[in-house]
PDB file of C-alpha atoms in Angstrom:
ATOM      1  CA  MET A   1     -12.669  28.664 208.416  1.00 62.00           C
ATOM      2  CA  ALA A   2     -12.766  25.401 210.294  1.00 72.00           C
ATOM      3  CA  PRO A   3     -16.757  23.668 211.347  1.00 76.00           C
ATOM      4  CA  PRO A   4     -17.238  23.983 214.803  1.00 78.00           C
ATOM      5  CA  LYS A   5     -16.010  21.126 216.921  1.00 84.00           C
ATOM      6  CA  ASN A   6     -19.499  19.784 217.689  1.00 89.00           C
ATOM      7  CA  TYR A   7     -20.937  20.484 214.639  1.00 93.00           C
ATOM      8  CA  ASN A   8     -22.956  17.389 214.025  1.00 94.00           C
ATOM      9  CA  SER A   9     -22.643  16.235 217.983  1.00 96.00           C
ATOM     10  CA  ILE A  10     -26.406  14.931 218.505  1.00 97.00           C
ATOM     11  CA  PRO A  11     -25.321  15.265 222.351  1.00 97.00           C
ATOM     12  CA  ALA A  12     -23.692  18.399 222.306  1.00 97.00           C
ATOM     13  CA  PHE A  13     -27.383  19.492 220.338  1.00 98.00           C
ATOM     14  CA  HIS A  14     -29.731  18.032 223.006  1.00 98.00           C
ATOM     15  CA  ALA A  15     -27.948  19.996 226.152  1.00 97.00           C
ATOM     16  CA  LYS A  16     -28.605  23.151 223.979  1.00 97.00           C
ATOM     17  CA  LEU A  17     -32.055  22.074 223.023  1.00 98.00           C
ATOM     18  CA  GLN A  18     -32.896  21.055 226.823  1.00 96.00           C
ATOM     19  CA  SER A  19     -32.293  24.790 227.435  1.00 95.00           C
ATOM     20  CA  ALA A  20     -34.033  26.331 224.912  1.00 97.00           C
ATOM     21  CA  ARG A  21     -37.704  28.233 225.089  1.00 97.00           C
ATOM     22  CA  ARG A  22     -37.997  29.707 221.552  1.00 98.00           C
ATOM     23  CA  ILE A  23     -37.392  28.004 218.501  1.00 98.00           C
ATOM     24  CA  LEU A  24     -38.456  28.282 215.109  1.00 98.00           C
ATOM     25  CA  ALA A  25     -38.274  25.710 212.193  1.00 97.00           C
ATOM     26  CA  VAL A  26     -38.037  26.289 208.610  1.00 96.00           C
ATOM     27  CA  CYS A  27     -38.919  23.624 206.361  1.00 96.00           C
ATOM     28  CA  GLY A  28     -38.489  23.230 202.616  1.00 92.00           C
ATOM     29  CA  ALA A  29     -39.268  19.872 199.930  1.00 89.00           C
ATOM     30  CA  GLY A  30     -37.183  18.196 201.582  1.00 91.00           C
ATOM     31  CA  LEU A  31     -39.024  17.438 204.627  1.00 95.00           C
ATOM     32  CA  SER A  32     -41.541  15.756 202.534  1.00 93.00           C
ATOM     33  CA  ALA A  33     -39.601  14.094 200.359  1.00 91.00           C
ATOM     34  CA  ALA A  34     -39.675  11.372 202.612  1.00 90.00           C
ATOM     35  CA  SER A  35     -43.064  10.777 201.984  1.00 93.00           C
ATOM     36  CA  GLY A  36     -43.032  10.245 198.814  1.00 88.00           C
ATOM     37  CA  LEU A  37     -43.756  13.621 197.045  1.00 86.00           C
ATOM     38  CA  PRO A  38     -41.675  15.103 193.959  1.00 73.00           C
ATOM     39  CA  THR A  39     -40.544  18.716 194.303  1.00 67.00           C
ATOM     40  CA  PHE A  40     -40.734  19.295 190.746  1.00 61.00           C
ATOM     41  CA  ARG A  41     -38.095  22.039 191.390  1.00 56.00           C
ATOM     42  CA  GLY A  42     -34.461  22.445 189.852  1.00 47.00           C
ATOM     43  CA  PRO A  43     -32.925  19.353 187.294  1.00 45.00           C
ATOM     44  CA  GLY A  44     -35.453  17.130 185.649  1.00 49.00           C
ATOM     45  CA  GLY A  45     -38.238  19.107 187.420  1.00 58.00           C
ATOM     46  CA  LEU A  46     -40.958  17.837 184.566  1.00 62.00           C
ATOM     47  CA  TRP A  47     -44.188  17.196 184.551  1.00 75.00           C
ATOM     48  CA  ARG A  48     -45.683  15.898 181.480  1.00 75.00           C
ATOM     49  CA  ASN A  49     -43.314  17.920 178.832  1.00 75.00           C
ATOM     50  CA  HIS A  50     -43.754  21.384 180.945  1.00 79.00           C
ATOM     51  CA  GLN A  51     -41.219  23.179 182.711  1.00 81.00           C
ATOM     52  CA  ALA A  52     -43.259  22.708 186.317  1.00 80.00           C
ATOM     53  CA  THR A  53     -42.086  26.416 187.476  1.00 83.00           C
ATOM     54  CA  ASP A  54     -43.732  27.038 184.397  1.00 89.00           C
ATOM     55  CA  LEU A  55     -47.034  25.998 185.135  1.00 92.00           C
ATOM     56  CA  ALA A  56     -46.911  27.641 188.330  1.00 93.00           C
ATOM     57  CA  THR A  57     -47.544  31.569 187.573  1.00 95.00           C
ATOM     58  CA  PRO A  58     -50.633  33.559 187.320  1.00 96.00           C
ATOM     59  CA  GLU A  59     -50.131  34.256 183.337  1.00 97.00           C
ATOM     60  CA  ALA A  60     -50.302  30.279 182.672  1.00 96.00           C
ATOM     61  CA  PHE A  61     -53.575  29.915 184.549  1.00 97.00           C
ATOM     62  CA  GLU A  62     -54.832  32.964 182.520  1.00 96.00           C
ATOM     63  CA  ASP A  63     -53.804  31.410 179.115  1.00 96.00           C
ATOM     64  CA  ASP A  64     -54.883  28.254 180.575  1.00 96.00           C
ATOM     65  CA  PRO A  65     -56.478  26.825 183.280  1.00 97.00           C
ATOM     66  CA  GLY A  66     -57.066  23.706 182.559  1.00 96.00           C
ATOM     67  CA  LEU A  67     -53.645  22.905 181.687  1.00 94.00           C
ATOM     68  CA  VAL A  68     -52.264  24.252 185.302  1.00 96.00           C
ATOM     69  CA  TRP A  69     -55.303  22.763 186.938  1.00 97.00           C
ATOM     70  CA  LEU A  70     -54.546  19.345 185.909  1.00 94.00           C
ATOM     71  CA  PHE A  71     -51.013  19.952 187.116  1.00 93.00           C
ATOM     72  CA  TYR A  72     -52.160  21.134 190.339  1.00 95.00           C
ATOM     73  CA  ALA A  73     -54.627  18.619 190.667  1.00 95.00           C
ATOM     74  CA  TYR A  74     -52.320  15.675 190.714  1.00 91.00           C
ATOM     75  CA  ARG A  75     -50.603  17.050 193.047  1.00 92.00           C
ATOM     76  CA  ARG A  76     -53.568  16.898 195.693  1.00 95.00           C
ATOM     77  CA  HIS A  77     -53.947  13.390 194.701  1.00 93.00           C
ATOM     78  CA  MET A  78     -50.424  12.313 195.346  1.00 90.00           C
ATOM     79  CA  ALA A  79     -50.190  14.704 198.493  1.00 94.00           C
ATOM     80  CA  LEU A  80     -54.020  12.844 199.756  1.00 94.00           C
ATOM     81  CA  ASN A  81     -52.196   9.388 199.056  1.00 92.00           C
ATOM     82  CA  VAL A  82     -49.203   9.533 200.941  1.00 94.00           C
ATOM     83  CA  LYS A  83     -48.899  10.118 205.008  1.00 95.00           C
ATOM     84  CA  PRO A  84     -47.068  12.953 206.961  1.00 96.00           C
ATOM     85  CA  ASN A  85     -43.687  10.711 207.799  1.00 96.00           C
ATOM     86  CA  PRO A  86     -41.832  10.931 211.406  1.00 96.00           C
ATOM     87  CA  GLY A  87     -40.455  14.348 210.791  1.00 97.00           C
ATOM     88  CA  HIS A  88     -43.798  15.880 210.411  1.00 97.00           C
ATOM     89  CA  HIS A  89     -44.799  14.367 213.189  1.00 97.00           C
ATOM     90  CA  ALA A  90     -41.939  15.289 215.878  1.00 97.00           C
ATOM     91  CA  LEU A  91     -42.306  19.488 214.922  1.00 98.00           C
ATOM     92  CA  ALA A  92     -46.035  18.592 215.730  1.00 97.00           C
ATOM     93  CA  ALA A  93     -45.010  16.882 218.895  1.00 97.00           C
ATOM     94  CA  LEU A  94     -42.005  19.808 219.893  1.00 98.00           C
ATOM     95  CA  ALA A  95     -45.122  21.741 219.050  1.00 98.00           C
ATOM     96  CA  GLU A  96     -47.317  20.512 222.104  1.00 96.00           C
ATOM     97  CA  LYS A  97     -44.172  20.449 224.391  1.00 97.00           C
ATOM     98  CA  VAL A  98     -42.648  24.044 223.800  1.00 98.00           C
ATOM     99  CA  PRO A  99     -45.137  26.931 223.954  1.00 97.00           C
ATOM    100  CA  GLY A 100     -42.204  28.741 222.013  1.00 98.00           C
ATOM    101  CA  PHE A 101     -41.936  27.427 218.926  1.00 98.00           C
ATOM    102  CA  LEU A 102     -43.000  28.552 215.690  1.00 98.00           C
ATOM    103  CA  CYS A 103     -42.366  26.761 212.157  1.00 98.00           C
ATOM    104  CA  LEU A 104     -42.872  28.207 208.927  1.00 97.00           C
ATOM    105  CA  SER A 105     -43.197  25.568 205.790  1.00 96.00           C
ATOM    106  CA  GLN A 106     -42.674  26.740 202.116  1.00 94.00           C
ATOM    107  CA  ASN A 107     -44.206  23.319 201.371  1.00 95.00           C
ATOM    108  CA  VAL A 108     -48.045  23.194 199.944  1.00 96.00           C
ATOM    109  CA  ASP A 109     -48.707  19.629 200.665  1.00 96.00           C
ATOM    110  CA  GLY A 110     -51.033  19.783 203.710  1.00 97.00           C
ATOM    111  CA  LEU A 111     -48.575  17.230 205.850  1.00 97.00           C
ATOM    112  CA  HIS A 112     -48.122  19.278 208.741  1.00 98.00           C
ATOM    113  CA  PRO A 113     -52.079  19.797 209.138  1.00 97.00           C
ATOM    114  CA  ARG A 114     -52.496  16.479 209.176  1.00 96.00           C
ATOM    115  CA  ALA A 115     -49.688  15.408 211.363  1.00 96.00           C
ATOM    116  CA  GLY A 116     -51.368  17.736 214.007  1.00 96.00           C
ATOM    117  CA  HIS A 117     -49.260  20.577 213.796  1.00 97.00           C
ATOM    118  CA  PRO A 118     -51.232  23.075 215.781  1.00 97.00           C
ATOM    119  CA  PRO A 119     -52.513  26.195 213.363  1.00 97.00           C
ATOM    120  CA  GLU A 120     -51.673  28.809 215.992  1.00 98.00           C
ATOM    121  CA  GLN A 121     -47.838  27.683 215.490  1.00 98.00           C
ATOM    122  CA  LEU A 122     -47.748  26.735 212.075  1.00 98.00           C
ATOM    123  CA  ARG A 123     -47.229  29.343 209.136  1.00 98.00           C
ATOM    124  CA  LEU A 124     -47.696  28.262 205.362  1.00 97.00           C
ATOM    125  CA  LEU A 125     -45.596  30.500 204.033  1.00 96.00           C
ATOM    126  CA  HIS A 126     -46.282  29.296 200.075  1.00 95.00           C
ATOM    127  CA  GLY A 127     -50.308  27.971 200.681  1.00 97.00           C
ATOM    128  CA  SER A 128     -51.965  25.241 200.452  1.00 98.00           C
ATOM    129  CA  LEU A 129     -52.982  22.649 197.701  1.00 97.00           C
ATOM    130  CA  PHE A 130     -56.551  22.242 199.722  1.00 98.00           C
ATOM    131  CA  ASP A 131     -57.112  25.535 200.074  1.00 98.00           C
ATOM    132  CA  ILE A 132     -59.225  27.344 197.264  1.00 98.00           C
ATOM    133  CA  LYS A 133     -59.616  30.740 195.907  1.00 97.00           C
ATOM    134  CA  CYS A 134     -60.786  32.912 193.241  1.00 98.00           C
ATOM    135  CA  ASN A 135     -58.580  34.893 190.738  1.00 96.00           C
ATOM    136  CA  ALA A 136     -60.566  37.648 190.750  1.00 95.00           C
ATOM    137  CA  CYS A 137     -61.708  38.940 193.569  1.00 95.00           C
ATOM    138  CA  GLY A 138     -60.839  38.043 197.981  1.00 86.00           C
ATOM    139  CA  TRP A 139     -62.754  34.998 197.806  1.00 96.00           C
ATOM    140  CA  ILE A 140     -61.120  32.157 199.407  1.00 97.00           C
ATOM    141  CA  GLN A 141     -62.108  28.413 201.030  1.00 97.00           C
ATOM    142  CA  LYS A 142     -60.136  26.060 202.931  1.00 96.00           C
ATOM    143  CA  ASP A 143     -59.827  22.689 203.865  1.00 95.00           C
ATOM    144  CA  ASN A 144     -61.039  21.571 200.532  1.00 97.00           C
ATOM    145  CA  TYR A 145     -59.750  17.407 200.043  1.00 96.00           C
ATOM    146  CA  ASP A 146     -62.131  16.950 197.397  1.00 97.00           C
ATOM    147  CA  ASP A 147     -60.274  14.317 194.646  1.00 95.00           C
ATOM    148  CA  PRO A 148     -60.841  15.094 191.759  1.00 95.00           C
ATOM    149  CA  PHE A 149     -61.650  18.842 192.545  1.00 97.00           C
ATOM    150  CA  CYS A 150     -64.219  19.091 189.745  1.00 97.00           C
ATOM    151  CA  PRO A 151     -65.381  16.626 187.222  1.00 96.00           C
ATOM    152  CA  ALA A 152     -63.447  18.188 184.313  1.00 96.00           C
ATOM    153  CA  LEU A 153     -60.309  16.963 186.275  1.00 96.00           C
ATOM    154  CA  ALA A 154     -61.098  13.223 186.616  1.00 94.00           C
ATOM    155  CA  ALA A 155     -57.571  12.362 184.785  1.00 90.00           C
ATOM    156  CA  ALA A 156     -55.484  13.950 187.602  1.00 90.00           C
ATOM    157  CA  ALA A 157     -57.267  11.379 190.169  1.00 90.00           C
ATOM    158  CA  GLU A 158     -56.708   8.196 188.302  1.00 86.00           C
ATOM    159  CA  ASP A 159     -54.780   5.314 189.828  1.00 79.00           C
ATOM    160  CA  VAL A 160     -52.426   3.033 188.467  1.00 68.00           C
ATOM    161  CA  ASN A 161     -51.155  -0.288 188.842  1.00 71.00           C
ATOM    162  CA  PRO A 162     -47.500  -0.619 190.092  1.00 67.00           C
ATOM    163  CA  GLY A 163     -44.926  -0.345 187.692  1.00 64.00           C
ATOM    164  CA  GLU A 164     -47.720   1.136 185.165  1.00 67.00           C
ATOM    165  CA  THR A 165     -47.602   4.925 184.140  1.00 66.00           C
ATOM    166  CA  LEU A 166     -50.197   6.973 184.630  1.00 72.00           C
ATOM    167  CA  PRO A 167     -51.672   8.550 181.466  1.00 75.00           C
ATOM    168  CA  LEU A 168     -51.893  12.048 182.243  1.00 80.00           C
ATOM    169  CA  LEU A 169     -48.173  11.813 182.885  1.00 77.00           C
ATOM    170  CA  ASP A 170     -47.349  10.390 179.687  1.00 78.00           C
ATOM    171  CA  PRO A 171     -46.264  13.330 177.261  1.00 78.00           C
ATOM    172  CA  SER A 172     -46.311  11.403 174.369  1.00 79.00           C
ATOM    173  CA  LYS A 173     -50.476  11.306 174.680  1.00 82.00           C
ATOM    174  CA  GLU A 174     -51.723  14.528 173.485  1.00 83.00           C
ATOM    175  CA  LEU A 175     -54.388  15.231 176.571  1.00 81.00           C
ATOM    176  CA  ALA A 176     -57.800  16.817 175.695  1.00 83.00           C
ATOM    177  CA  ASP A 177     -58.002  20.374 176.464  1.00 90.00           C
ATOM    178  CA  ILE A 178     -60.547  21.393 179.145  1.00 95.00           C
ATOM    179  CA  PRO A 179     -62.494  24.478 178.487  1.00 95.00           C
ATOM    180  CA  ARG A 180     -62.454  27.426 180.563  1.00 95.00           C
ATOM    181  CA  GLN A 181     -66.389  26.960 181.338  1.00 96.00           C
ATOM    182  CA  GLU A 182     -65.546  23.345 183.134  1.00 97.00           C
ATOM    183  CA  ILE A 183     -63.253  25.270 185.621  1.00 97.00           C
ATOM    184  CA  PRO A 184     -65.642  25.918 188.936  1.00 97.00           C
ATOM    185  CA  PRO A 185     -66.329  30.016 188.920  1.00 97.00           C
ATOM    186  CA  CYS A 186     -65.835  32.057 191.587  1.00 97.00           C
ATOM    187  CA  PRO A 187     -69.548  31.450 194.004  1.00 96.00           C
ATOM    188  CA  GLN A 188     -68.761  35.413 195.058  1.00 96.00           C
ATOM    189  CA  CYS A 189     -68.331  37.344 191.890  1.00 95.00           C
ATOM    190  CA  ASP A 190     -69.202  36.985 188.448  1.00 82.00           C
ATOM    191  CA  ARG A 191     -65.406  37.765 187.209  1.00 92.00           C
ATOM    192  CA  GLY A 192     -63.489  34.930 188.270  1.00 96.00           C
ATOM    193  CA  LEU A 193     -62.129  31.304 188.537  1.00 98.00           C
ATOM    194  CA  GLN A 194     -61.530  29.059 191.420  1.00 98.00           C
ATOM    195  CA  ARG A 195     -57.644  28.373 191.573  1.00 98.00           C
ATOM    196  CA  PRO A 196     -54.928  26.780 193.593  1.00 98.00           C
ATOM    197  CA  GLY A 197     -54.701  28.928 196.878  1.00 97.00           C
ATOM    198  CA  VAL A 198     -50.772  28.461 196.717  1.00 97.00           C
ATOM    199  CA  VAL A 199     -48.462  31.283 196.031  1.00 96.00           C
ATOM    200  CA  TRP A 200     -47.341  31.335 192.190  1.00 96.00           C
ATOM    201  CA  PHE A 201     -43.852  33.026 190.885  1.00 92.00           C
ATOM    202  CA  GLY A 202     -44.798  36.473 190.209  1.00 92.00           C
ATOM    203  CA  GLU A 203     -47.263  36.540 193.549  1.00 95.00           C
ATOM    204  CA  PRO A 204     -46.498  38.678 196.572  1.00 94.00           C
ATOM    205  CA  LEU A 205     -46.668  36.104 200.276  1.00 95.00           C
ATOM    206  CA  ASP A 206     -49.533  37.314 202.543  1.00 95.00           C
ATOM    207  CA  GLU A 207     -47.868  40.614 204.254  1.00 96.00           C
ATOM    208  CA  ASP A 208     -50.318  40.011 207.295  1.00 96.00           C
ATOM    209  CA  MET A 209     -48.531  36.739 207.823  1.00 96.00           C
ATOM    210  CA  LEU A 210     -44.923  38.080 207.411  1.00 96.00           C
ATOM    211  CA  ASN A 211     -45.392  40.483 209.683  1.00 97.00           C
ATOM    212  CA  GLU A 212     -46.906  37.957 212.419  1.00 97.00           C
ATOM    213  CA  VAL A 213     -43.618  36.617 211.746  1.00 97.00           C
ATOM    214  CA  ASP A 214     -41.246  39.058 212.507  1.00 97.00           C
ATOM    215  CA  SER A 215     -43.320  40.200 215.402  1.00 97.00           C
ATOM    216  CA  TRP A 216     -42.929  36.674 216.834  1.00 98.00           C
ATOM    217  CA  ILE A 217     -39.115  37.288 215.902  1.00 97.00           C
ATOM    218  CA  ASP A 218     -39.061  40.381 217.909  1.00 96.00           C
ATOM    219  CA  GLU A 219     -40.214  39.455 220.840  1.00 96.00           C
ATOM    220  CA  GLY A 220     -37.011  37.762 222.129  1.00 95.00           C
ATOM    221  CA  GLU A 221     -34.256  35.949 221.232  1.00 95.00           C
ATOM    222  CA  VAL A 222     -34.332  32.600 219.377  1.00 97.00           C
ATOM    223  CA  ASP A 223     -32.453  29.715 220.707  1.00 98.00           C
ATOM    224  CA  ILE A 224     -32.467  27.734 218.238  1.00 98.00           C
ATOM    225  CA  VAL A 225     -33.480  27.716 214.966  1.00 97.00           C
ATOM    226  CA  LEU A 226     -33.727  24.848 212.642  1.00 97.00           C
ATOM    227  CA  VAL A 227     -33.518  24.632 208.675  1.00 95.00           C
ATOM    228  CA  ILE A 228     -34.945  21.261 207.404  1.00 96.00           C
ATOM    229  CA  GLY A 229     -35.098  20.254 204.225  1.00 92.00           C
ATOM    230  CA  THR A 230     -34.414  23.155 201.603  1.00 87.00           C
ATOM    231  CA  SER A 231     -31.352  24.784 200.540  1.00 73.00           C
ATOM    232  CA  SER A 232     -32.456  28.435 201.425  1.00 64.00           C
ATOM    233  CA  GLN A 233     -32.356  29.740 198.216  1.00 60.00           C
ATOM    234  CA  VAL A 234     -36.498  31.037 198.004  1.00 59.00           C
ATOM    235  CA  TYR A 235     -36.734  34.358 200.100  1.00 60.00           C
ATOM    236  CA  PRO A 236     -38.219  35.264 202.274  1.00 71.00           C
ATOM    237  CA  ALA A 237     -38.052  31.613 204.073  1.00 63.00           C
ATOM    238  CA  ALA A 238     -34.123  31.608 203.100  1.00 70.00           C
ATOM    239  CA  GLY A 239     -33.638  35.139 205.032  1.00 88.00           C
ATOM    240  CA  TYR A 240     -35.432  33.885 208.549  1.00 93.00           C
ATOM    241  CA  ALA A 241     -32.431  31.902 210.118  1.00 91.00           C
ATOM    242  CA  GLU A 242     -30.301  35.072 209.848  1.00 91.00           C
ATOM    243  CA  GLN A 243     -33.650  37.294 211.095  1.00 95.00           C
ATOM    244  CA  ALA A 244     -34.026  35.395 213.798  1.00 95.00           C
ATOM    245  CA  ARG A 245     -30.327  34.998 215.039  1.00 94.00           C
ATOM    246  CA  GLY A 246     -29.083  36.450 218.311  1.00 93.00           C
ATOM    247  CA  ARG A 247     -25.953  36.296 219.867  1.00 91.00           C
ATOM    248  CA  GLU A 248     -26.264  32.624 221.304  1.00 95.00           C
ATOM    249  CA  THR A 249     -28.960  31.479 218.085  1.00 96.00           C
ATOM    250  CA  SER A 250     -28.148  28.052 217.271  1.00 96.00           C
ATOM    251  CA  VAL A 251     -28.659  27.578 213.710  1.00 95.00           C
ATOM    252  CA  VAL A 252     -29.082  23.405 212.805  1.00 95.00           C
ATOM    253  CA  THR A 253     -29.191  22.334 209.664  1.00 94.00           C
ATOM    254  CA  ILE A 254     -31.303  19.226 208.677  1.00 95.00           C
ATOM    255  CA  ASN A 255     -30.907  18.171 205.414  1.00 92.00           C
ATOM    256  CA  LEU A 256     -29.139  15.503 202.788  1.00 91.00           C
ATOM    257  CA  ASP A 257     -25.908  17.866 201.194  1.00 88.00           C
ATOM    258  CA  ALA A 258     -25.895  19.587 205.416  1.00 87.00           C
ATOM    259  CA  GLU A 259     -22.218  18.757 205.155  1.00 87.00           C
ATOM    260  CA  ASP A 260     -21.906  21.101 201.921  1.00 85.00           C
ATOM    261  CA  GLU A 261     -21.806  23.715 204.350  1.00 79.00           C
ATOM    262  CA  VAL A 262     -20.182  23.492 208.025  1.00 84.00           C
ATOM    263  CA  ARG A 263     -17.192  25.824 206.446  1.00 82.00           C
ATOM    264  CA  ARG A 264     -20.265  28.464 207.065  1.00 86.00           C
ATOM    265  CA  LEU A 265     -21.313  27.405 210.053  1.00 90.00           C
ATOM    266  CA  ARG A 266     -20.758  29.510 213.315  1.00 91.00           C
ATOM    267  CA  SER A 267     -19.636  28.573 216.921  1.00 91.00           C
ATOM    268  CA  ASN A 268     -23.009  27.901 217.877  1.00 93.00           C
ATOM    269  CA  ASP A 269     -24.248  26.401 214.846  1.00 95.00           C
ATOM    270  CA  PHE A 270     -24.990  22.869 214.130  1.00 95.00           C
ATOM    271  CA  ALA A 271     -25.033  20.554 210.579  1.00 95.00           C
ATOM    272  CA  PHE A 272     -26.803  17.168 210.371  1.00 96.00           C
ATOM    273  CA  ALA A 273     -26.647  15.113 207.061  1.00 95.00           C
ATOM    274  CA  GLY A 274     -29.088  13.031 206.312  1.00 96.00           C
ATOM    275  CA  ASP A 275     -32.704  12.656 205.708  1.00 96.00           C
ATOM    276  CA  ALA A 276     -35.242  14.490 208.146  1.00 96.00           C
ATOM    277  CA  ALA A 277     -37.625  12.146 208.888  1.00 95.00           C
ATOM    278  CA  VAL A 278     -34.858   9.911 210.126  1.00 96.00           C
ATOM    279  CA  LEU A 279     -33.163  12.436 212.373  1.00 97.00           C
ATOM    280  CA  LEU A 280     -36.062  14.880 213.385  1.00 97.00           C
ATOM    281  CA  PRO A 281     -36.962  11.853 216.006  1.00 97.00           C
ATOM    282  CA  LYS A 282     -33.922  11.575 217.117  1.00 97.00           C
ATOM    283  CA  LEU A 283     -32.621  14.820 217.801  1.00 98.00           C
ATOM    284  CA  LEU A 284     -35.930  16.282 219.280  1.00 98.00           C
ATOM    285  CA  GLU A 285     -36.329  13.206 221.342  1.00 97.00           C
ATOM    286  CA  PRO A 286     -35.421  14.651 224.954  1.00 97.00           C
ATOM    287  CA  ILE A 287     -38.775  17.066 224.139  1.00 97.00           C
ATOM    288  CA  ILE A 288     -40.918  15.152 222.466  1.00 97.00           C
ATOM    289  CA  GLY A 289     -39.957  11.800 223.890  1.00 96.00           C
ATOM    290  CA  THR A 290     -40.270   8.326 221.421  1.00 93.00           C
ATOM    291  CA  PRO A 291     -42.792   6.990 219.226  1.00 88.00           C
ATOM    292  CA  VAL A 292     -45.884   5.210 219.599  1.00 84.00           C
ATOM    293  CA  THR A 293     -46.001   2.121 216.653  1.00 73.00           C
ATOM    294  CA  ASP A 294     -47.326   4.313 213.995  1.00 71.00           C
ATOM    295  CA  GLY A 295     -44.666   6.854 214.029  1.00 75.00           C
ATOM    296  CA  THR A 296     -46.978   9.484 215.912  1.00 83.00           C
ATOM    297  CA  TYR A 297     -46.559  10.933 220.067  1.00 86.00           C
ATOM    298  CA  ALA A 298     -48.513  10.263 222.827  1.00 74.00           C
TER     299      ALA A 298
END
């Protein structure tokens, strides 16, 4: 099937945008890549000599909480040493301008909140690196930006000179074991350890949050769904574009490989291939205006 005639026309998208009242965004790791964060997924997704996805399980934490925490402490450190990019700022500005905008993000790096995205218009589907919870009870702490998280994880917060390799990332150098007793215990119960507040493989997403998203979608027709920096392979995030699709809905793919999907587009859809950090400010400009010198919006 041939793609829609104006599927990559920015003026045609602007015409749709200016009449939109309800907009949904679904964001993936490609949005944060422009800030300098690796995705740790797919081919080459190794951390030291470990497949990164193998460390993101409750079983891995139970087996070796120190090793798992080193991986996440390093990710926390990396995230704290980069800045939200123009794509994050554009979405935050859209939220300020359009009350009927909701952003669903699979990213755990904290860059959406740091860009000033209103929390009531943001749902972090997979949690946050900067939330801490107990692995045994319901205790949770929001917005913990300690770096390192605890003294035993100091190796994850080291900085090196340009061109040097962090010793932690050199798989030829053996890691010292971190005993369980050096991981902070839960302050609420006497059974658990503090762990990253992210959703690991094999764990369910927050049911209340998912119900909130479903209710928002059911409130009325969604004019535009922005699918940003994601291959739409991980559910439930991957299903939201079709769940929100109505008769006049435009699903707008913004991704480096967006052109690969053009034959699947419906008549109202758009696809823009490129860096989301570059494209989003241009695509959303009729609503959010132009950024000031630091990439933020007045």
